[in-house]
């Protein structure tokens, strides 16, 4: 096997596999992972998508990524969430056959000629001229022009079961012990975050007949246009906490490492532990829990919403307070994990370390939470790392392009002091950047980046031409003097209703018909948002280059400090930094117009 590659990716989680998969388009890649059997493993719930996250998966898919394909192939329960709400917040959520998900992901990466899998624990990164050397704990020296670090929750990982803790990256897997020091020596200041997972219950000990059943959509959807063969083969279920659950938690809070003060890491606000929910929302009489199967031949169910770091002996008792779980047997106990993360503000918008050029970071190690956020970043870091290795110019995603742009912009310019979760509310123009039009927004850019082929560009182009012809047909036909598009804009009318009036449309598939409907019904909003965006885009087209912010006297001290730290590339990015006010942007504009651009080097 070679000892030098274009790109080395460290970590085979959701970020690592997307990085390696994207980078393979440009040349040789090594995927270094402690245990190749764990590639693509889902350490928490076996589900992909959901609000804010499905949009990321559709975008990753439009950019040639893996997550949507693997999720489609292994789907066992599919639901379109918020189906009755507007298209901006509709989101696909797919439950997966957990083990098969990892197997399928492994088939993709192992079946790729340009990609070598190297078993080993990366211990250090050493600069080697223009290259980097990755040194493994067993002394191997692997060289590449760029490195992507996607080590998840493993850096100095410490798991907690009640107040007992041990060094682990996650349950049953050793932590990554040495890489943190490399990052610290390079100048990064690491933070500690924590996340947790609920107990897994033996399926044959659950009384499913006492739970509320949530059927899968009868006509399942998919990320890639073709639902997998088993996409609607199982329901999921719901249950609730009871007063006894809350009482037990309140009485035993001192046994929680969080409340006893043993854990210093910050946990995810949007996926709190059950202890947190009971304390913070003490006025809620009960909390909803989802019961998710891990496969069709379910041996285990996942209790979504019941993350805990209380000791195992209490977990048995707690679980049995839930309706349907009176005789439940815990198969794997809930736990929390604390780990080192890099402050995302110390990265560029391509997730490259500002201190270690050529080293890119992606996923949970950057302070995000969730498979989808990890996958999206992995793709960005993989492409950027490979382009650097191939001496291709840097290209950047824009915030206005969609969820991926927002994720990068938020992480790098604003930062986050808790695990970052993507949400639709973070996206200003969400009616423009929906899950249904990810391909329209990103296919061409993916082609420019080098990860989408010509035939895909043509396929997507033809799809949108058909959608356009459908809209044109509506505009051209009238019933009772009213055009087809005006009929369709009436809230009570669907495309089928308009056809029932006698109007005809060219042949369109289901996705295309929906696209016509969304575009016509929301035309007013979409136009208004586009105009708003054009106005904002003008500030994003003002390049700041290597402007010396110290040479702009009218800037406030705070703004100068924030600008120097974040080094935004455009005026629009500068305006989005917390601490940079309107007056500071005016000062920058005046300075730029006066032509007094001063290079940092001069
Ligand atoms: C307990 C727990 C609960 C979670 N709950 C959820 C959830 O319910 N839903 C959700 O969306 N997200 C959840 N997450 C987060 C989710 O697992 C991550 O967001 C996602 O898996 C992150 O992907 P990643 O690629 O960044 O890292 P990971 O999936 O953690 O992958 C890290 C990879 O790096 C490898 N590695 C680490 N260090 C080294 C090294 N030095 N050398 C070589 N290889 C190395 C590991 O072997 C592994 O392959 C949870 C995570 C944990 C651990
Ligand atoms: N344990 C952690 O530390 C951690 C951290 C971050 C994220 N997460 C996970 O990230 C994922 C996304 O976060 P989230 O909390 O917003 O959840 P989600 O996106 O899975 O749920 C949002 C909505 O989806 C629907 N839903 C959820 N589960 C369902 C099911 N089984 N069947 C049908 N509909 C369902 C519900 O309407 C719910 O309100 C979750 O799976 C969560 O467990 C976990």
Tab-separated table of N, CA and C in Angstrom, residues 155 400 503 519 542:
chain	number	residue	atom	x	y	z
A	155	UNK	N	-11.947	12.717	20.767
A	155	UNK	CA	-10.763	13.384	21.318
A	155	UNK	C	-10.873	13.489	22.845
A	400	UNK	N	-26.468	32.247	1.198
A	400	UNK	CA	-27.743	32.270	0.481
A	400	UNK	C	-27.988	31.002	-0.328
A	503	UNK	N	-58.020	21.856	-17.498
A	503	UNK	CA	-56.720	22.299	-18.008
A	503	UNK	C	-55.770	21.112	-18.108
A	519	UNK	N	-44.100	26.463	-6.660
A	519	UNK	CA	-43.663	27.679	-7.334
A	519	UNK	C	-44.823	28.602	-7.658
A	542	UNK	N	-19.133	42.574	-2.021
A	542	UNK	CA	-18.046	43.514	-1.714
A	542	UNK	C	-16.940	42.741	-0.990
